[in-house]
XYZ file of C-alpha atoms in Angstrom:
652
model
C 64.553 11.622 -89.632
C 66.360 13.696 -92.225
C 65.011 14.152 -95.717
C 66.763 12.200 -98.470
C 68.736 14.320 -100.895
C 67.464 13.992 -104.442
C 67.966 15.692 -107.782
C 65.029 16.283 -110.117
C 65.101 16.064 -113.877
C 65.453 19.859 -113.991
C 68.604 19.675 -111.883
C 66.982 20.976 -108.704
C 68.716 19.497 -105.642
C 66.347 18.706 -102.786
C 67.804 20.053 -99.521
C 68.351 17.736 -96.600
C 66.658 18.808 -93.373
C 68.368 18.023 -90.076
C 65.312 17.996 -87.814
C 67.216 18.090 -84.541
C 69.394 20.997 -85.687
C 66.357 22.883 -86.972
C 64.630 22.425 -83.609
C 67.702 23.956 -81.981
C 67.421 26.952 -84.312
C 63.755 27.385 -83.439
C 64.227 26.902 -79.696
C 67.155 29.325 -79.650
C 68.599 30.369 -76.311
C 65.576 29.039 -74.444
C 65.958 25.386 -75.408
C 66.298 24.345 -71.756
C 63.055 25.900 -70.533
C 61.213 24.718 -73.639
C 62.360 21.157 -72.994
C 61.210 21.413 -69.371
C 57.756 22.450 -70.583
C 57.705 19.637 -73.134
C 58.530 17.156 -70.368
C 55.741 18.524 -68.200
C 53.291 18.408 -71.097
C 54.075 14.763 -71.733
C 53.716 13.997 -68.020
C 50.281 15.600 -67.849
C 49.043 14.574 -71.313
C 45.978 12.884 -69.790
C 44.415 16.337 -69.391
C 43.554 16.252 -73.097
C 41.212 13.337 -72.485
C 40.004 14.738 -69.163
C 38.892 17.918 -70.911
C 36.332 15.813 -72.799
C 35.405 13.437 -69.995
C 35.069 15.586 -66.861
C 32.252 17.933 -65.943
C 32.980 21.653 -65.739
C 33.570 21.754 -61.981
C 35.787 18.666 -62.007
C 37.773 19.911 -64.971
C 38.345 23.288 -63.336
C 39.766 21.556 -60.286
C 41.969 19.340 -62.438
C 43.361 22.335 -64.287
C 44.121 24.109 -61.000
C 45.967 21.009 -59.734
C 48.075 20.863 -62.895
C 48.960 24.555 -62.713
C 50.181 24.162 -59.130
C 52.148 21.024 -60.034
C 53.780 22.790 -62.985
C 54.636 25.734 -60.750
C 56.631 23.377 -58.534
C 58.915 22.581 -61.510
C 59.842 26.246 -61.948
C 58.434 26.640 -65.438
C 55.753 29.206 -64.545
C 57.888 31.451 -62.330
C 60.702 32.287 -64.722
C 59.690 35.941 -65.046
C 59.748 36.752 -61.341
C 62.799 37.959 -59.373
C 65.154 35.352 -57.934
C 64.717 36.622 -54.387
C 61.058 35.633 -54.392
C 61.595 32.179 -55.855
C 61.431 33.057 -59.531
C 63.878 32.600 -62.371
C 64.705 36.238 -63.071
C 64.370 35.847 -66.842
C 61.471 37.562 -68.648
C 62.393 36.080 -72.024
C 62.415 32.558 -70.597
C 58.969 33.100 -69.081
C 57.543 34.018 -72.491
C 59.258 31.050 -74.152
C 57.796 28.722 -71.524
C 54.307 30.111 -72.059
C 54.567 29.789 -75.844
C 55.620 26.156 -75.538
C 52.799 25.394 -73.110
C 50.389 26.171 -75.968
C 51.217 22.751 -77.450
C 49.003 21.275 -74.729
C 45.577 21.911 -73.273
C 44.762 25.589 -73.642
C 42.745 25.815 -70.410
C 45.971 25.015 -68.573
C 47.760 27.648 -70.660
C 45.208 30.357 -69.901
C 45.049 29.471 -66.191
C 48.833 29.895 -66.089
C 48.511 33.183 -67.952
C 45.888 34.528 -65.560
C 47.745 33.488 -62.414
C 51.356 34.269 -63.276
C 51.100 36.657 -66.214
C 48.131 38.884 -65.431
C 47.661 38.697 -61.658
C 51.344 38.122 -60.898
C 52.496 40.555 -63.568
C 50.286 43.315 -62.182
C 51.629 42.797 -58.662
C 55.207 42.741 -59.969
C 55.077 45.657 -62.412
C 52.537 47.988 -60.795
C 53.371 47.285 -57.148
C 56.395 48.069 -54.997
C 58.403 46.154 -52.403
C 55.561 46.052 -49.884
C 53.380 44.218 -52.393
C 56.191 42.013 -53.661
C 57.102 40.901 -50.151
C 53.499 40.233 -49.196
C 52.328 38.342 -52.254
C 55.011 37.121 -54.664
C 56.404 34.110 -52.741
C 52.987 32.411 -52.385
C 51.799 33.644 -55.773
C 54.743 32.039 -57.575
C 54.044 28.622 -56.045
C 50.316 28.788 -56.763
C 49.469 28.713 -53.065
C 47.873 32.159 -53.477
C 45.517 32.351 -56.442
C 44.416 35.673 -57.846
C 42.554 37.562 -60.572
C 43.199 40.421 -62.957
C 39.992 42.465 -62.760
C 40.157 45.077 -65.504
C 37.474 44.312 -68.115
C 33.943 45.495 -67.386
C 30.664 44.465 -68.973
C 30.137 47.918 -70.458
C 33.771 48.910 -70.968
C 35.979 46.518 -72.921
C 38.929 48.077 -74.686
C 38.107 51.564 -73.360
C 39.921 51.105 -70.054
C 40.038 54.833 -69.287
C 36.219 54.844 -69.023
C 35.941 52.101 -66.374
C 32.960 52.541 -64.038
C 34.296 50.948 -60.844
C 35.288 53.647 -58.339
C 37.845 53.616 -55.501
C 37.177 56.583 -53.186
C 39.796 57.421 -50.553
C 38.493 57.820 -47.003
C 41.209 59.846 -45.294
C 39.690 59.462 -41.831
C 39.921 55.679 -42.016
C 42.960 55.648 -44.359
C 41.086 53.214 -46.585
C 39.874 52.990 -50.154
C 36.196 52.202 -50.700
C 35.661 50.100 -53.833
C 32.212 50.365 -55.427
C 30.629 48.967 -58.581
C 28.278 51.586 -60.027
C 25.721 49.550 -61.961
C 25.902 46.322 -63.946
C 27.838 47.999 -66.757
C 30.694 48.492 -64.274
C 30.836 44.904 -63.067
C 34.123 43.136 -63.743
C 33.382 40.447 -66.298
C 35.053 37.379 -67.860
C 37.599 37.427 -65.030
C 39.711 34.259 -64.891
C 40.094 32.643 -61.436
C 37.105 34.641 -60.150
C 34.366 32.011 -60.141
C 36.154 29.438 -57.939
C 39.818 29.795 -57.079
C 40.790 33.443 -56.679
C 41.492 34.847 -53.220
C 42.718 38.265 -54.295
C 41.954 40.456 -57.284
C 43.951 43.279 -58.788
C 41.032 45.637 -59.385
C 41.320 48.530 -61.826
C 39.131 51.448 -60.742
C 38.737 55.199 -61.026
C 40.597 56.714 -58.093
C 38.847 59.572 -56.290
C 40.841 61.587 -53.733
C 39.331 64.609 -51.995
C 36.489 64.717 -54.489
C 38.866 64.792 -57.472
C 39.173 61.998 -60.042
C 42.776 60.923 -60.675
C 42.041 58.319 -63.361
C 42.368 54.549 -63.409
C 44.596 52.884 -60.800
C 45.006 49.309 -59.561
C 44.233 47.956 -56.089
C 44.730 44.600 -54.368
C 41.300 43.534 -53.092
C 40.447 40.305 -51.196
C 37.501 38.543 -52.850
C 37.543 35.408 -50.657
C 38.515 34.905 -47.034
C 39.093 31.340 -45.831
C 37.359 30.073 -48.946
C 34.216 32.172 -48.431
C 33.214 35.200 -50.495
C 34.496 38.346 -48.792
C 32.009 40.838 -47.261
C 30.721 43.344 -49.799
C 31.893 41.234 -52.750
C 29.482 39.527 -55.110
C 30.766 36.766 -57.395
C 28.847 35.288 -60.298
C 29.962 32.373 -62.447
C 30.134 33.087 -66.192
C 29.235 29.426 -66.733
C 30.069 27.360 -69.779
C 31.881 29.133 -72.561
C 32.620 28.355 -76.179
C 35.862 26.817 -74.925
C 38.446 27.043 -72.121
C 35.995 25.500 -69.668
C 38.832 24.543 -67.349
C 39.180 28.238 -66.490
C 36.739 29.571 -63.900
C 35.714 32.889 -65.424
C 33.346 35.002 -63.371
C 31.892 38.417 -62.624
C 32.912 40.578 -59.673
C 30.858 43.345 -58.086
C 31.882 45.476 -55.099
C 29.509 47.150 -52.646
C 31.547 49.553 -50.558
C 34.435 47.120 -50.061
C 37.110 48.695 -47.873
C 40.816 48.042 -48.328
C 43.765 49.718 -46.567
C 45.680 52.602 -48.147
C 48.573 50.200 -48.824
C 46.336 48.206 -51.197
C 47.012 50.737 -53.948
C 49.659 49.373 -56.337
C 51.820 52.445 -56.068
C 54.705 52.207 -58.487
C 53.442 55.178 -60.523
C 51.236 57.000 -58.022
C 50.441 57.026 -54.323
C 48.072 58.604 -51.823
C 49.412 59.970 -48.550
C 47.688 59.081 -45.279
C 46.206 62.595 -45.187
C 44.762 62.253 -48.677
C 47.372 63.886 -50.882
C 47.822 62.465 -54.394
C 51.411 62.038 -55.589
C 52.885 60.799 -58.865
C 56.262 61.157 -60.576
C 54.362 61.368 -63.890
C 52.499 64.654 -63.968
C 50.493 64.170 -67.174
C 47.434 61.941 -66.474
C 47.332 60.426 -69.969
C 51.018 59.636 -69.939
C 50.647 58.106 -66.478
C 47.799 55.911 -67.685
C 49.609 54.679 -70.779
C 52.800 54.101 -68.806
C 50.843 51.915 -66.397
C 49.273 49.908 -69.225
C 52.616 49.640 -70.981
C 54.010 47.600 -68.103
C 51.402 44.927 -68.858
C 52.493 44.431 -72.476
C 53.936 40.977 -71.794
C 50.395 39.569 -71.872
C 50.082 40.505 -75.535
C 53.501 39.092 -76.337
C 52.547 35.846 -74.581
C 49.191 35.438 -76.314
C 50.672 36.121 -79.741
C 53.268 33.402 -79.249
C 50.671 31.007 -77.887
C 48.525 31.552 -80.973
C 51.419 30.681 -83.270
C 52.140 27.482 -81.314
C 48.481 26.427 -81.321
C 48.633 26.815 -85.103
C 51.689 24.524 -85.141
C 49.693 21.758 -83.453
C 46.921 21.999 -86.040
C 49.386 22.033 -88.927
C 51.378 19.104 -87.556
C 48.229 16.984 -87.318
C 46.929 17.977 -90.757
C 50.318 17.503 -92.440
C 50.887 14.065 -90.940
C 47.373 13.056 -91.944
C 48.011 14.290 -95.487
C 50.948 11.886 -95.920
C 48.883 8.897 -94.673
C 45.474 9.446 -96.235
C 44.966 8.435 -99.840
C 42.109 9.463 -102.089
C 41.458 8.881 -105.827
C 43.843 7.257 -108.282
C 46.311 9.390 -110.189
C 45.911 6.985 -113.104
C 43.663 4.043 -113.865
C 46.333 1.474 -112.992
C 47.788 3.195 -109.893
C 46.938 3.202 -106.229
C 45.130 6.108 -104.682
C 47.190 9.270 -104.272
C 48.343 10.815 -100.996
C 46.504 13.997 -100.104
C 49.697 16.046 -99.875
C 50.644 15.074 -103.421
C 47.704 17.042 -104.744
C 48.569 20.580 -105.755
C 45.488 22.016 -104.097
C 46.273 20.334 -100.780
C 49.814 21.682 -100.956
C 48.365 25.134 -101.588
C 46.134 24.788 -98.535
C 48.784 23.709 -96.034
C 52.291 24.613 -97.145
C 51.952 28.427 -97.325
C 50.460 28.216 -93.826
C 53.536 26.305 -92.641
C 55.698 29.018 -94.218
C 53.702 31.773 -92.525
C 53.940 29.941 -89.194
C 57.729 29.864 -89.466
C 57.700 33.561 -90.365
C 55.560 34.424 -87.345
C 57.780 32.256 -85.123
C 60.831 34.353 -86.037
C 58.847 37.582 -85.679
C 57.843 36.414 -82.197
C 61.534 35.891 -81.415
C 62.140 39.564 -82.187
C 59.335 40.929 -80.012
C 60.235 38.544 -77.151
C 63.806 39.814 -77.256
C 62.592 43.415 -77.223
C 60.397 42.657 -74.212
C 63.271 40.997 -72.365
C 65.614 43.926 -73.061
C 63.086 46.544 -71.935
C 61.930 44.770 -68.775
C 65.427 43.661 -67.809
C 66.761 47.206 -68.154
C 69.114 46.297 -71.001
C 67.461 48.760 -73.384
C 64.797 50.620 -71.452
C 63.928 54.104 -72.630
C 60.737 55.792 -73.760
C 61.325 55.096 -77.452
C 62.148 51.418 -76.860
C 58.948 50.998 -74.832
C 56.821 52.660 -77.519
C 58.318 50.464 -80.211
C 57.760 47.378 -78.054
C 54.110 48.266 -77.410
C 53.446 48.798 -81.108
C 55.250 45.669 -82.231
C 53.656 43.546 -79.507
C 50.201 44.747 -80.537
C 50.759 43.980 -84.215
C 52.466 40.632 -83.726
C 49.738 39.510 -81.337
C 47.050 40.443 -83.857
C 48.660 38.654 -86.804
C 49.627 35.616 -84.726
C 46.162 35.057 -83.298
C 44.317 35.738 -86.546
C 46.675 33.212 -88.105
C 45.817 30.625 -85.455
C 42.095 30.975 -86.102
C 42.583 30.615 -89.844
C 44.978 27.684 -89.530
C 42.810 25.646 -87.172
C 39.817 25.998 -89.481
C 41.775 25.167 -92.647
C 43.437 22.163 -91.037
C 40.142 20.884 -89.681
C 38.678 21.017 -93.186
C 41.800 19.419 -94.646
C 41.207 16.422 -92.371
C 37.606 15.966 -93.479
C 35.199 14.131 -91.223
C 37.992 12.800 -89.027
C 38.915 16.369 -88.180
C 35.412 16.903 -86.828
C 35.738 14.191 -84.187
C 36.558 15.548 -80.738
C 39.125 12.811 -80.162
C 41.337 14.309 -82.864
C 41.936 17.651 -81.046
C 40.468 20.071 -83.575
C 37.267 20.602 -81.593
C 39.267 21.738 -78.568
C 41.795 23.721 -80.605
C 39.047 25.589 -82.401
C 36.947 26.292 -79.305
C 39.845 27.136 -76.996
C 41.937 29.335 -79.310
C 39.112 31.390 -80.808
C 39.143 33.884 -77.939
C 42.819 34.686 -78.563
C 41.794 37.246 -81.199
C 39.923 39.356 -78.663
C 41.564 38.922 -75.282
C 44.625 40.907 -74.282
C 43.165 43.450 -76.689
C 40.739 43.099 -79.582
C 42.896 42.694 -82.666
C 41.269 45.540 -84.577
C 41.817 47.901 -81.661
C 45.432 46.745 -81.408
C 45.980 47.419 -85.100
C 44.724 50.969 -84.580
C 47.380 51.301 -81.889
C 49.974 50.167 -84.442
C 48.757 52.718 -86.976
C 48.771 55.456 -84.347
C 52.444 54.780 -83.725
C 53.191 54.920 -87.442
C 51.296 58.142 -88.018
C 52.939 59.910 -85.103
C 56.292 58.396 -86.055
C 56.815 57.393 -82.420
C 56.595 61.044 -81.494
C 57.404 62.077 -77.949
C 53.739 63.021 -77.628
C 52.746 59.396 -78.296
C 51.444 58.587 -74.798
C 49.417 61.791 -74.633
C 47.446 61.257 -77.820
C 44.001 59.785 -77.763
C 42.221 59.055 -81.055
C 41.287 62.678 -81.719
C 44.673 63.946 -80.571
C 46.372 61.637 -83.034
C 44.242 63.036 -85.870
C 45.129 66.592 -84.914
C 48.821 65.731 -84.614
C 49.014 64.130 -88.046
C 47.026 66.842 -89.757
C 49.357 69.416 -88.201
C 52.168 67.991 -90.326
C 52.703 68.808 -93.948
C 51.691 65.725 -95.902
C 54.903 66.099 -97.850
C 56.786 65.603 -94.569
C 55.015 62.296 -93.982
C 55.790 61.197 -97.530
C 59.426 62.246 -97.147
C 59.704 60.223 -93.937
C 58.331 57.169 -95.679
C 60.851 57.443 -98.546
C 58.138 56.117 -100.817
C 59.807 57.413 -103.970
C 63.088 55.668 -103.145
C 61.203 52.443 -102.576
C 59.437 52.828 -105.912
C 62.808 53.165 -107.616
C 64.083 50.081 -105.750
C 61.132 47.989 -106.916
C 61.721 49.137 -110.496
C 65.441 48.378 -110.270
C 64.669 44.804 -109.248
C 62.390 44.206 -112.226
C 63.952 42.985 -115.474
C 63.690 45.485 -118.336
C 62.393 45.313 -121.879
C 59.217 44.025 -123.468
C 60.356 40.407 -123.701
C 61.621 39.923 -120.157
C 61.167 36.679 -118.276
C 58.175 37.075 -115.955
C 59.731 34.738 -113.371
C 63.052 36.581 -113.219
C 63.801 38.201 -109.881
C 60.839 36.656 -108.112
C 63.028 34.784 -105.639
C 65.065 37.851 -104.667
C 64.379 38.698 -101.018
C 65.252 42.322 -101.734
C 62.406 42.395 -104.259
C 60.039 40.897 -101.670
C 61.067 43.440 -99.038
C 60.847 46.367 -101.434
C 57.325 45.383 -102.460
C 56.070 45.159 -98.876
C 57.851 48.346 -97.862
C 56.395 50.202 -100.821
C 52.873 49.038 -99.953
C 53.246 50.111 -96.330
C 54.682 53.535 -97.079
C 52.192 54.298 -99.849
C 49.288 53.378 -97.566
C 50.707 55.449 -94.721
C 51.002 58.549 -96.890
C 47.443 57.931 -98.107
C 46.032 57.831 -94.592
C 47.834 61.065 -93.736
C 46.381 62.753 -96.810
C 42.844 61.640 -96.016
C 43.103 62.790 -92.407
C 44.483 66.185 -93.386
C 41.885 66.680 -96.092
C 39.071 65.987 -93.630
C 40.399 68.459 -91.070
C 41.067 71.094 -93.744
C 37.371 70.775 -94.600
C 36.557 71.641 -90.943
C 34.991 68.249 -90.272
C 34.825 66.662 -86.820
C 38.090 64.796 -86.089
C 36.216 61.798 -84.689
C 34.113 61.497 -87.827
C 37.206 61.863 -90.009
C 39.014 59.097 -88.161
C 35.990 56.803 -88.262
C 35.756 57.171 -92.021
C 39.387 56.162 -92.572
C 39.472 53.253 -90.106
C 39.533 50.685 -92.906
C 42.613 52.393 -94.311
C 44.149 52.638 -90.825
C 43.802 48.885 -90.277
C 45.168 48.180 -93.748
C 48.338 50.218 -93.199
C 48.898 48.584 -89.812
C 48.496 45.142 -91.364
C 50.938 46.045 -94.131
C 53.424 47.354 -91.568
C 53.360 44.225 -89.421
C 53.618 41.900 -92.429
C 56.710 43.822 -93.471
C 58.208 43.377 -89.999
C 57.430 39.655 -90.108
C 59.147 39.253 -93.473
C 62.185 41.213 -92.303
C 62.488 38.947 -89.262
C 62.338 35.842 -91.457
C 64.845 37.171 -94.003
C 67.270 38.241 -91.267
C 67.076 34.836 -89.581
C 67.735 32.918 -92.787
C 70.646 35.150 -93.744
C 72.242 34.630 -90.326
C 72.347 30.833 -90.664
C 75.468 29.001 -91.830
C 75.245 27.224 -95.172
C 73.345 23.966 -94.736
C 70.349 22.032 -95.931
C 68.335 23.720 -93.196
C 69.233 27.152 -94.534
C 68.106 26.130 -98.013
C 64.865 24.714 -96.652
C 64.143 27.848 -94.631
C 64.983 29.924 -97.693
C 62.290 28.075 -99.626
C 59.807 28.760 -96.830
C 60.812 32.414 -96.703
C 60.261 32.784 -100.448
C 56.948 30.961 -100.154
C 55.798 33.248 -97.354
C 56.856 36.396 -99.216
C 55.349 35.469 -102.573
C 52.121 34.096 -101.122
C 51.789 37.372 -99.162
C 52.310 39.423 -102.319
C 49.904 37.131 -104.165
C 47.233 37.614 -101.480
C 47.610 41.386 -101.889
C 47.988 41.429 -105.643
C 44.779 43.404 -106.164
C 46.372 46.307 -104.292
C 49.716 45.944 -106.071
C 48.001 45.862 -109.470
C 45.769 48.832 -108.620
C 48.876 50.814 -107.729
C 50.955 49.776 -110.733
C 53.386 47.495 -108.926
C 52.299 44.295 -110.688
C 51.419 43.609 -114.283
C 48.874 40.918 -115.077
C 51.669 38.780 -116.487
C 53.881 39.115 -113.444
C 50.957 38.416 -111.134
C 50.408 35.155 -112.968
C 54.122 34.419 -112.747
C 53.994 34.847 -108.969
C 51.170 32.306 -108.740
C 53.183 29.853 -110.819
C 56.183 30.385 -108.558
C 54.082 29.798 -105.436
C 52.914 26.508 -106.931
C 56.507 25.592 -107.737
C 57.680 26.413 -104.228
C 54.895 24.265 -102.799
C 56.142 21.329 -104.862
C 59.679 21.896 -103.550
C 58.532 22.165 -99.930
C 56.237 19.132 -100.139
C 59.007 16.488 -99.545
C 60.184 18.508 -96.538
C 56.771 19.048 -94.956
C 56.851 16.337 -92.282
C 60.385 17.249 -91.213
C 59.411 20.916 -91.021
C 56.500 20.264 -88.653
C 58.536 17.717 -86.660
C 61.160 20.416 -86.072
C 58.636 22.316 -83.947
C 59.235 19.706 -81.270
C 55.606 19.109 -80.328
C 55.529 16.188 -77.876
C 53.937 13.202 -79.682
C 51.366 12.784 -76.915
C 50.131 16.306 -77.654
C 49.231 15.234 -81.190
C 46.279 13.345 -79.760
C 44.698 12.409 -83.061
C 44.558 8.605 -83.357
C 42.442 8.749 -86.515
C 44.816 11.206 -88.184
C 48.425 10.605 -87.129
C 48.163 7.152 -85.503
């Protein structure tokens, strides 16, 4: 239903939202695959109830059945080559995964493990011999597998993994061994029940020499029984996602043939010679990990869509639930008519739209790189950095949104039947899988500090410090153009002592200049602090540790700037319409609420006066009042299947 056009006493004309047309804007070129996923979600909506009603073992089996049934529709295989039964479209595969997040998140994660992690590793790290052997059955779900990277004692530090794969030249086999409990593969999806194969990441040893981490295809079950030399333990009940059979894997001298090595980037000859087209070990390692970046892109998009579900439920509840009279002779007032409730929900809707458009950008970059449209070293580095930052902001946003929306629905939000219990429990892990968000933000900052240098792949934490401190700080500042940005911010401010504090606040160029200034100023500050520490002959590791708070801050500022740019670009590209006006309001609300949230920094650095800071808060309140009549249409435009809004006490 479109919003009625109305004119306020001040002359403000309320835009009319065309929900169907706005959904088309949001779905973009992948409307077809998104609609297929929506149809499948509606067909299998009973899983939302089954998640509460079934025991762990029964629910795991139900989730596996649904994943296989969805695979038969083609939705889960879009990223695989046509010749193996896939769809040959990486972008479509990400769009399908994002949309699947409207439903049960155990199903989502099971799909991600099977087709994204396990399948993605076979596809991107293997060669034709692996593709021919595994992809056809993998794509249909007939062959279930695991992605065995994480270890109990080695989380984000993948280069330090303790599992070892020693090459036995006489037998032409690799011998996979877990050296102690700290090296056991842990939290591995599909391991506890359904996996037959695992892509195992291990330290490769050839002729007594360590060649670093490589990936191997290892059978963990044969005819349904645990394979010889393999030990499998069930991780048991988790905080959420109990439809996914996470487990631990340990290997006691498990032998696999030489061909089990996923050999796209390195191989071992039958005689025991190590060969790789990438001579530098660090660059080889980061190149290998870079091929797995689609997992981060997928999880970031899934987080944003989980947030949409929470916001849709809370917004619809807020236009049904009444509480307290506005006046003694009136009926009780709707929750969303209260200014505070608008403040709680509407900036989150605006930020969700902003993150949606930012996700569009990173998905497109991923598609171009992996489809060979724009695949060079610089494009891959930019993709890895942007994927890391977008994933972090998207999943942090999901955690915040689910909690705020649960609270906004009061006691009804606490009932399991109204979805928040599952949303909260199932999405919480998004902030730490596919990379802990704080570690990912350090990756973003590393890219900024090295300015996507050609040495990027070769730099570990200490190398990055040495690289940056080898530059003149003035060079870093010149690259950031911080002084030009300062002038731009000043140009956008009205002059004189009597100027209108609200003037210019709705100028997107002002918003962009403010966020760019913050980012560049922070970046120059980090460079100064790093250089000062090294000039004082202090240990590079200690220096970096002491500036980590600043490193995370500059990465956060950088990604927020990218998100705003994506939103502004998308709005500007739209033809004139009520939808463009509505999205413009949301874009302004996102920008100003972001500046407002960071106003302490802007005031500390002379970019905001007290008066203008107050004016921004007034403008945010005003934008919330303008967005309020559009709120239901804006969440309806996300196209969440009604059966996924399983909240009878909240939305009917």
